Short mmCIF file of C-alpha atoms in Angstrom, two decimals:
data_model
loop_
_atom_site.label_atom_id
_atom_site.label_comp_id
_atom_site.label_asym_id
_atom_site.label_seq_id
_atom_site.Cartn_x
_atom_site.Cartn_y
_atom_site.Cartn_z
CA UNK A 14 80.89 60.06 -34.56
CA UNK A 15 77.55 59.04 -33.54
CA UNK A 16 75.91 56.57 -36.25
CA UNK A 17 73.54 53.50 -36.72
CA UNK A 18 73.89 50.08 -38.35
CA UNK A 19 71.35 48.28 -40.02
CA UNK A 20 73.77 45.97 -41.90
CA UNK A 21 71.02 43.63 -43.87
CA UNK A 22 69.80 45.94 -46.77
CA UNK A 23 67.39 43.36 -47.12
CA UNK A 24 65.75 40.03 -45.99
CA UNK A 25 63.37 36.99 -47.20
CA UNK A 26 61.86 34.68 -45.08
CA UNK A 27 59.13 32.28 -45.05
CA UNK A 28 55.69 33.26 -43.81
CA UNK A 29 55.35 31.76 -40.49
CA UNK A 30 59.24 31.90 -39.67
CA UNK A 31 61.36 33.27 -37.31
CA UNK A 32 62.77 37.23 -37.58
CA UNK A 33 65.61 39.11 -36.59
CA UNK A 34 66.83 42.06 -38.13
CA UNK A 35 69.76 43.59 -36.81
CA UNK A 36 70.65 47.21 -35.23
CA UNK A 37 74.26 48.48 -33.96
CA UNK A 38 75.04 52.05 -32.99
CA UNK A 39 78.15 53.69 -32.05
CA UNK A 40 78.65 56.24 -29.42
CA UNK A 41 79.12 55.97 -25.71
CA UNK A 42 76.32 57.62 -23.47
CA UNK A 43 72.66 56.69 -22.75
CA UNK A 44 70.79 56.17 -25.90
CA UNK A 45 67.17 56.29 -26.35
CA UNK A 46 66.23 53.52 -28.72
CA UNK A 47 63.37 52.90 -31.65
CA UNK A 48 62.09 50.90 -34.28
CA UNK A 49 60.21 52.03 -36.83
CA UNK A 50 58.08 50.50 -39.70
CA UNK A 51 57.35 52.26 -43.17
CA UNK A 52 54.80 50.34 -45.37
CA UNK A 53 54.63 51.07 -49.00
CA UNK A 54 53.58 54.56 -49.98
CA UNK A 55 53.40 55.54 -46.24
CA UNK A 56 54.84 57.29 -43.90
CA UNK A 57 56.97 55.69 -40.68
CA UNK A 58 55.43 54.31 -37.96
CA UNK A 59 56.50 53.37 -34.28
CA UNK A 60 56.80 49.52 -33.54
CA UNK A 61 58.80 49.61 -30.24
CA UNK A 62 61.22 51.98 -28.23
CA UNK A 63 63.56 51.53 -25.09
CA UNK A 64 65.29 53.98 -22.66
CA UNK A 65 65.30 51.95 -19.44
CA UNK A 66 64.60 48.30 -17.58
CA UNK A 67 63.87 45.53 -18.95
CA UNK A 68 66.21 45.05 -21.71
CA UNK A 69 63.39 43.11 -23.83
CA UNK A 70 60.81 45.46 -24.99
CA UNK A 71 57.67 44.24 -26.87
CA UNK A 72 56.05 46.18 -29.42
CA UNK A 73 53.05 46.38 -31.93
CA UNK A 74 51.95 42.91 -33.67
CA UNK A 75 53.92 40.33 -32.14
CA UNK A 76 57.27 42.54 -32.73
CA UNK A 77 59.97 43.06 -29.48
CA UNK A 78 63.62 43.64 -29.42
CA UNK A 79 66.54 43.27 -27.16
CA UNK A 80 69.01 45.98 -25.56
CA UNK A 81 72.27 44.42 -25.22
CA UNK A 82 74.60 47.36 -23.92
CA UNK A 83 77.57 45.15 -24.32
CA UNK A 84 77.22 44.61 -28.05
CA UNK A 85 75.53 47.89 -28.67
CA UNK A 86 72.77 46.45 -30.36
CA UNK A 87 69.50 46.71 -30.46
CA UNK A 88 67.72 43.70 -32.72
CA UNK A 89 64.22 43.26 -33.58
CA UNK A 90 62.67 39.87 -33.28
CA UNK A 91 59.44 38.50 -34.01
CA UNK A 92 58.58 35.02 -33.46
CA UNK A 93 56.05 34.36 -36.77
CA UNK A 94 56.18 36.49 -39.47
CA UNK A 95 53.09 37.03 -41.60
CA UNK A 96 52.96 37.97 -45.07
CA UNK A 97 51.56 41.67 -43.88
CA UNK A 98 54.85 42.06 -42.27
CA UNK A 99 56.38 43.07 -45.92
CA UNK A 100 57.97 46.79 -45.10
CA UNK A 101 60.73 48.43 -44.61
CA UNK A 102 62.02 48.37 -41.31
CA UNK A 103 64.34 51.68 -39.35
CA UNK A 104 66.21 51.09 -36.52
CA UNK A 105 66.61 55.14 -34.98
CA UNK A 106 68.46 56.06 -31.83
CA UNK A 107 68.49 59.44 -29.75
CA UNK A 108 71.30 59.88 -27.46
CA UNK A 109 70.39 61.67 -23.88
CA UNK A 110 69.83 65.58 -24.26
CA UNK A 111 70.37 65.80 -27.84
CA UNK A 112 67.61 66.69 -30.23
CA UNK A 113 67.87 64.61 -33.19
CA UNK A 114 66.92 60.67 -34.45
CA UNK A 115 69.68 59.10 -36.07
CA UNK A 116 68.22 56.68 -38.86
CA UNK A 117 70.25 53.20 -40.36
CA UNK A 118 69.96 52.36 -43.85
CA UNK A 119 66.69 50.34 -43.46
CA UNK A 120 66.07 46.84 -44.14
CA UNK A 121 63.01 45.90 -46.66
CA UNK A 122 61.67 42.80 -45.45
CA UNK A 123 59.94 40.45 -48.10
CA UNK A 124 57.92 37.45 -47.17
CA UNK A 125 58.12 34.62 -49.16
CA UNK A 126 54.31 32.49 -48.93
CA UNK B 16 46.65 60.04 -32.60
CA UNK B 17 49.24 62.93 -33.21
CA UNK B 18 48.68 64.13 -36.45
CA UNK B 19 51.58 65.92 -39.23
CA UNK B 20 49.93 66.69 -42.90
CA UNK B 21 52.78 67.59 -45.42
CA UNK B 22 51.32 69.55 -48.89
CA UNK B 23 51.97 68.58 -52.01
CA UNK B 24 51.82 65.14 -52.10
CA UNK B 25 53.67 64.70 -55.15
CA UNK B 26 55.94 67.54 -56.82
CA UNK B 27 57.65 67.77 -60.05
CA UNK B 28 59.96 70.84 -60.83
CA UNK B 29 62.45 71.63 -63.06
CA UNK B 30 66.51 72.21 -62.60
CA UNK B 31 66.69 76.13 -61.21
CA UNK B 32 63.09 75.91 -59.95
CA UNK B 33 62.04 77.18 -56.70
CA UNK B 34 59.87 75.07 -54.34
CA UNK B 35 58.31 75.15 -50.88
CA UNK B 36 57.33 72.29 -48.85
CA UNK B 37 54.55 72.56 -46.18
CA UNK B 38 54.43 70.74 -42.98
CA UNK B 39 51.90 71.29 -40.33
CA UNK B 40 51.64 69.58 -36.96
CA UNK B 41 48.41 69.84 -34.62
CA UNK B 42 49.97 68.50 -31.83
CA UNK B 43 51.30 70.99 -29.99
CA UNK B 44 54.46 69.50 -30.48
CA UNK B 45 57.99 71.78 -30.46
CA UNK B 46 60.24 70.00 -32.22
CA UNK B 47 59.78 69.56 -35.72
CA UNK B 48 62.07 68.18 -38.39
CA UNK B 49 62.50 67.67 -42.24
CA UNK B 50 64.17 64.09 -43.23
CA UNK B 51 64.85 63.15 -46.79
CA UNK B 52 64.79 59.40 -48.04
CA UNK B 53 67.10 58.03 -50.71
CA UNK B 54 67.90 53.80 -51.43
CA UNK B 55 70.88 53.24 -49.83
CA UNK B 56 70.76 56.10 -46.93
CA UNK B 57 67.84 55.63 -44.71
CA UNK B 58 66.51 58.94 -43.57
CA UNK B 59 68.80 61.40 -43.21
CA UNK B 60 68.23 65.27 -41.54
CA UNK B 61 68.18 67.97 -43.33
CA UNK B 62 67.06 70.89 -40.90
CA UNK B 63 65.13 70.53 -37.72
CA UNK B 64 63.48 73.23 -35.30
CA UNK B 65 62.78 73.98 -31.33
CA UNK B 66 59.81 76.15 -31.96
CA UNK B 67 58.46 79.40 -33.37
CA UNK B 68 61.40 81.41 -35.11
CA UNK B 69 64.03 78.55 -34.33
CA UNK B 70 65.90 76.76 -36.68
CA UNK B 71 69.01 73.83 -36.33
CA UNK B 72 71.30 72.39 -38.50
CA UNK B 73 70.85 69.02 -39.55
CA UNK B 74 73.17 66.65 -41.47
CA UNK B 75 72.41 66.87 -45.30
CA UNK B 76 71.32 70.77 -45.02
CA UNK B 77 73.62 72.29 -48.11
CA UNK B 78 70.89 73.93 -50.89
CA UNK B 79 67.91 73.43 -48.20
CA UNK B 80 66.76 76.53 -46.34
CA UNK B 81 63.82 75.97 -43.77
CA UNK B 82 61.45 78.43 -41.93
CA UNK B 83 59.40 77.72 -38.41
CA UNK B 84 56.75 80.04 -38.53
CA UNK B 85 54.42 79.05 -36.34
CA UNK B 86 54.24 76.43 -33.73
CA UNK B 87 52.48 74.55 -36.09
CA UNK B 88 53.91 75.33 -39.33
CA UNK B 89 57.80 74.17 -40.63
CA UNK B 90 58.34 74.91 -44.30
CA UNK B 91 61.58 73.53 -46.50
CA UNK B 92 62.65 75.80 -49.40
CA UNK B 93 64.85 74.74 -51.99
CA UNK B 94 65.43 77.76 -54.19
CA UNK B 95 67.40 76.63 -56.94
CA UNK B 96 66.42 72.97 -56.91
CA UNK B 97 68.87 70.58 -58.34
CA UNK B 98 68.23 66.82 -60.03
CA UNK B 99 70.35 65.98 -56.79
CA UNK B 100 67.59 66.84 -54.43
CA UNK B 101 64.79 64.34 -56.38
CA UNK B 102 63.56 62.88 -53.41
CA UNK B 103 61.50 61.51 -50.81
CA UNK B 104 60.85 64.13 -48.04
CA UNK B 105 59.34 63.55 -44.66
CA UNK B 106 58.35 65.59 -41.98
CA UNK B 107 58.09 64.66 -38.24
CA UNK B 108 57.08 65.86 -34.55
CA UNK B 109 57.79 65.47 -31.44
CA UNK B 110 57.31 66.94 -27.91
CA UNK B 111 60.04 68.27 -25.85
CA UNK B 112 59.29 67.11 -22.32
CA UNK B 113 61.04 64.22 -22.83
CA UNK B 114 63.67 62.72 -25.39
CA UNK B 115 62.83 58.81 -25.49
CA UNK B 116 59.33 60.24 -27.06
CA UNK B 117 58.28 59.19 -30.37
CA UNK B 118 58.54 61.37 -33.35
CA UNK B 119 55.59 61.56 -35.53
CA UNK B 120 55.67 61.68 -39.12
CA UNK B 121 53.61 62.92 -41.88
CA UNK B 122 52.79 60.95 -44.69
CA UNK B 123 55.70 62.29 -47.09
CA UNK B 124 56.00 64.33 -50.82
CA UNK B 125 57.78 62.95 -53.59
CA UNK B 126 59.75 65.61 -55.26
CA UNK B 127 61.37 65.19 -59.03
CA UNK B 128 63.85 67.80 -59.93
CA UNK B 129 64.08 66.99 -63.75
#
Protein backbone atom coordinates (compact mmCIF):
# COMPACT_ATOMS: atom_id res chain seq x y z
CA UNK A 1 0.00 0.00 0.00
CA UNK A 2 1.00 3.40 -0.86
CA UNK A 3 1.91 5.50 2.45
CA UNK A 4 4.22 8.29 3.88
CA UNK A 5 6.67 8.51 6.80
CA UNK A 6 7.31 11.36 8.79
CA UNK A 7 8.86 9.38 11.69
CA UNK A 8 9.86 12.53 14.15
CA UNK A 9 6.42 13.56 15.70
CA UNK A 10 8.35 16.32 16.83
CA UNK A 11 11.66 18.34 16.99
CA UNK A 12 13.63 21.19 19.08
CA UNK A 13 16.44 22.90 17.96
CA UNK A 14 18.33 25.93 18.63
CA UNK A 15 17.61 29.14 16.74
CA UNK A 16 20.31 29.51 14.32
CA UNK A 17 20.94 25.60 13.92
CA UNK A 18 20.93 23.19 11.44
CA UNK A 19 17.39 21.26 10.21
CA UNK A 20 16.41 18.14 8.84
CA UNK A 21 13.24 16.61 9.15
CA UNK A 22 12.73 13.42 7.64
CA UNK A 23 10.22 11.95 4.81
CA UNK A 24 9.99 8.15 3.52
CA UNK A 25 7.26 6.83 1.25
CA UNK A 26 6.51 3.47 0.05
CA UNK A 27 5.36 2.49 -3.32
CA UNK A 28 7.22 1.88 -6.52
CA UNK A 29 6.37 4.30 -9.52
CA UNK A 30 7.13 8.01 -10.17
CA UNK A 31 6.08 10.09 -7.30
CA UNK A 32 5.40 13.68 -7.32
CA UNK A 33 6.79 15.12 -4.14
CA UNK A 34 5.82 18.18 -1.52
CA UNK A 35 6.38 19.86 1.55
CA UNK A 36 4.09 21.69 3.20
CA UNK A 37 4.04 24.15 6.20
CA UNK A 38 0.93 24.80 8.55
CA UNK A 39 1.46 27.71 11.06
CA UNK A 40 -0.74 27.95 14.04
CA UNK A 41 -4.41 28.56 13.38
CA UNK A 42 -3.74 28.41 9.57
CA UNK A 43 -4.18 26.62 6.89
CA UNK A 44 -1.16 24.58 4.85
CA UNK A 45 1.06 26.16 2.78
CA UNK A 46 3.56 25.04 -0.06
CA UNK A 47 7.38 25.24 0.88
CA UNK A 48 8.89 23.09 -1.93
CA UNK A 49 7.86 20.26 -4.47
CA UNK A 50 9.83 17.86 -6.89
CA UNK A 51 8.83 15.68 -9.92
CA UNK A 52 12.01 15.79 -12.00
CA UNK A 53 16.01 16.90 -12.26
CA UNK A 54 17.86 18.07 -9.96
CA UNK A 55 17.37 15.97 -7.02
CA UNK A 56 17.93 19.13 -4.59
CA UNK A 57 15.05 21.42 -4.77
CA UNK A 58 15.04 24.79 -2.90
CA UNK A 59 12.05 26.24 -1.55
CA UNK A 60 10.49 29.31 0.33
CA UNK A 61 12.77 30.97 3.21
CA UNK A 62 15.94 29.30 3.08
CA UNK A 63 14.06 25.71 3.06
CA UNK A 64 15.25 22.81 0.19
CA UNK A 65 15.13 19.11 0.27
CA UNK A 66 16.73 16.16 -1.32
CA UNK A 67 15.21 13.26 -3.62
CA UNK A 68 17.11 10.24 -2.94
CA UNK A 69 15.25 7.45 -5.09
CA UNK A 70 17.39 4.85 -3.51
CA UNK A 71 16.28 5.46 0.06
CA UNK A 72 12.87 6.70 -0.91
CA UNK A 73 13.17 9.72 0.93
CA UNK A 74 12.54 12.92 0.57
CA UNK A 75 14.12 15.22 3.67
CA UNK A 76 13.79 18.79 4.26
CA UNK A 77 16.81 20.77 5.23
CA UNK A 78 17.39 24.19 6.11
CA UNK A 79 20.67 25.50 6.95
CA UNK A 80 19.61 28.27 9.95
CA UNK A 81 16.57 27.97 11.54
CA UNK A 82 14.86 31.07 12.93
CA UNK A 83 12.54 31.23 15.67
CA UNK A 84 9.56 32.04 12.93
CA UNK A 85 10.23 28.65 11.66
CA UNK A 86 7.95 27.19 14.70
CA UNK A 87 5.11 25.05 12.60
CA UNK A 88 4.13 22.07 11.77
CA UNK A 89 5.71 20.64 8.94
CA UNK A 90 3.79 17.78 6.06
CA UNK A 91 5.71 15.87 3.93
CA UNK A 92 2.74 14.84 0.91
CA UNK A 93 3.43 12.71 -2.13
CA UNK A 94 1.27 12.10 -5.39
CA UNK A 95 2.13 9.16 -7.35
CA UNK A 96 1.92 9.63 -11.43
CA UNK A 97 -1.82 9.65 -12.75
CA UNK A 98 -3.46 9.27 -9.53
CA UNK A 99 -5.56 11.99 -8.03
CA UNK A 100 -4.90 12.18 -4.46
CA UNK A 101 -1.98 13.72 -1.81
CA UNK A 102 -0.96 11.30 0.59
CA UNK A 103 -0.10 13.22 3.96
CA UNK A 104 2.62 11.77 6.97
CA UNK A 105 1.88 12.35 10.44
CA UNK A 106 3.51 15.86 10.57
CA UNK A 107 6.32 16.98 12.56
CA UNK A 108 5.79 20.27 14.90
CA UNK A 109 8.94 21.97 14.94
CA UNK A 110 9.77 24.14 18.12
CA UNK A 111 12.65 26.51 18.31
CA UNK A 112 14.39 26.81 21.29
CA UNK A 113 16.00 30.86 21.55
CA UNK B 1 -2.78 33.77 -5.34
CA UNK B 2 -5.37 30.83 -5.70
CA UNK B 3 -7.87 31.38 -3.32
CA UNK B 4 -10.35 28.41 -1.23
CA UNK B 5 -12.75 30.12 1.61
CA UNK B 6 -14.32 27.30 3.82
CA UNK B 7 -17.70 28.64 6.01
CA UNK B 8 -18.07 28.30 9.30
CA UNK B 9 -15.03 28.93 10.78
CA UNK B 10 -15.71 27.31 13.92
CA UNK B 11 -18.73 24.75 14.50
CA UNK B 12 -20.12 23.20 17.51
CA UNK B 13 -22.96 20.52 17.20
CA UNK B 14 -24.35 18.07 19.15
CA UNK B 15 -24.25 13.95 18.92
CA UNK B 16 -27.18 13.14 16.07
CA UNK B 17 -26.84 16.68 14.64
CA UNK B 18 -26.72 17.37 11.08
CA UNK B 19 -24.06 19.69 9.58
CA UNK B 20 -22.85 21.05 6.25
CA UNK B 21 -19.52 22.32 5.48
CA UNK B 22 -18.93 24.89 2.66
CA UNK B 23 -15.97 25.10 0.49
CA UNK B 24 -15.61 27.39 -2.40
CA UNK B 25 -12.68 27.72 -4.77
CA UNK B 26 -12.27 30.76 -7.34
CA UNK B 27 -9.73 29.26 -9.16
CA UNK B 28 -11.06 27.51 -11.71
CA UNK B 29 -9.59 24.62 -10.32
CA UNK B 30 -11.26 20.81 -10.91
CA UNK B 31 -10.16 18.92 -8.35
CA UNK B 32 -11.28 19.61 -5.05
CA UNK B 33 -10.92 17.67 -1.83
CA UNK B 34 -12.03 17.51 1.92
CA UNK B 35 -9.04 16.41 4.46
CA UNK B 36 -9.62 16.05 8.14
CA UNK B 37 -6.77 16.70 10.81
CA UNK B 38 -6.41 14.74 14.03
CA UNK B 39 -2.82 14.57 16.50
CA UNK B 40 -1.33 11.62 15.59
CA UNK B 41 -2.70 11.19 11.78
CA UNK B 42 -1.65 14.04 9.65
CA UNK B 43 -4.29 14.84 7.12
CA UNK B 44 -6.12 12.21 6.02
CA UNK B 45 -8.96 12.15 2.87
CA UNK B 46 -12.16 11.91 3.37
CA UNK B 47 -13.89 12.49 -0.14
CA UNK B 48 -12.43 14.29 -3.07
CA UNK B 49 -14.02 15.42 -6.54
CA UNK B 50 -13.10 15.80 -10.52
CA UNK B 51 -15.64 18.47 -11.16
CA UNK B 52 -19.31 19.43 -11.35
CA UNK B 53 -21.53 16.33 -10.28
CA UNK B 54 -18.35 14.09 -9.55
CA UNK B 55 -17.53 12.60 -6.49
CA UNK B 56 -14.41 9.92 -5.28
CA UNK B 57 -13.78 7.96 -2.49
CA UNK B 58 -11.24 8.94 -0.21
CA UNK B 59 -9.66 7.07 2.75
CA UNK B 60 -11.54 7.98 6.05
CA UNK B 61 -15.06 8.50 4.09
CA UNK B 62 -17.49 6.17 6.51
CA UNK B 63 -20.42 8.78 8.07
CA UNK B 64 -19.15 11.66 5.53
CA UNK B 65 -21.29 12.27 2.44
CA UNK B 66 -20.02 15.12 0.04
CA UNK B 67 -21.71 17.03 -2.89
CA UNK B 68 -19.80 18.99 -5.99
CA UNK B 69 -22.23 21.29 -7.11
CA UNK B 70 -20.66 23.62 -8.93
CA UNK B 71 -17.23 24.03 -10.24
CA UNK B 72 -16.70 26.16 -7.51
CA UNK B 73 -18.62 24.80 -4.76
CA UNK B 74 -17.71 21.17 -2.69
CA UNK B 75 -19.87 20.72 0.39
CA UNK B 76 -19.20 17.82 3.28
CA UNK B 77 -22.35 16.60 5.09
CA UNK B 78 -22.25 14.69 8.10
CA UNK B 79 -25.84 13.81 8.91
CA UNK B 80 -25.76 12.17 12.08
CA UNK B 81 -22.55 13.64 13.45
CA UNK B 82 -20.74 11.62 15.98
CA UNK B 83 -18.13 12.87 18.98
CA UNK B 84 -15.79 10.72 16.62
CA UNK B 85 -15.87 13.21 13.83
CA UNK B 86 -14.73 16.43 16.34
CA UNK B 87 -12.30 17.70 14.12
CA UNK B 88 -10.18 19.80 12.10
CA UNK B 89 -11.45 19.93 8.46
CA UNK B 90 -9.67 21.34 5.48
CA UNK B 91 -10.48 21.90 2.10
CA UNK B 92 -8.10 22.09 -0.92
CA UNK B 93 -7.74 22.74 -4.87
CA UNK B 94 -6.01 21.93 -7.45
CA UNK B 95 -5.90 22.03 -11.30
CA UNK B 96 -5.95 19.04 -13.43
CA UNK B 97 -3.50 19.76 -16.23
CA UNK B 98 -0.92 18.46 -14.40
CA UNK B 99 -0.37 16.20 -11.20
CA UNK B 100 3.02 17.58 -9.58
CA UNK B 101 0.71 20.91 -9.11
CA UNK B 102 0.15 22.27 -5.80
CA UNK B 103 -3.04 21.86 -3.96
CA UNK B 104 -4.44 24.86 -2.38
CA UNK B 105 -6.04 24.95 0.84
CA UNK B 106 -8.54 26.95 2.62
CA UNK B 107 -8.02 28.17 5.88
CA UNK B 108 -9.94 25.23 7.81
CA UNK B 109 -13.32 24.84 10.39
CA UNK B 110 -13.04 23.42 13.64
CA UNK B 111 -15.94 21.18 14.27
CA UNK B 112 -16.96 19.83 18.04
CA UNK B 113 -19.44 17.06 18.03
CA UNK B 114 -20.28 17.14 21.85
Amino acid sequence: AQSVTQPDARVTVSEGASLQLRCKYSYSGTPYLFWYVQYPRQGLQLLLKYYSGDPVVQGVNGFEAEFIKSNSSFHLRKASVHWSDSAVYFCAVRWYNQGKLIFGQGTKLSIKP
Amino acid sequence: EAAVTQSPRNKVTVTGGNVTLSCRQTNSHNYMYWYRQDTGHGLRLIHYSYGAGNLQIGDVPDGYKATRTTQEDFFLLLELASPSQTSLYFCASRTRDWGGAEQFFGPGTRLTVL
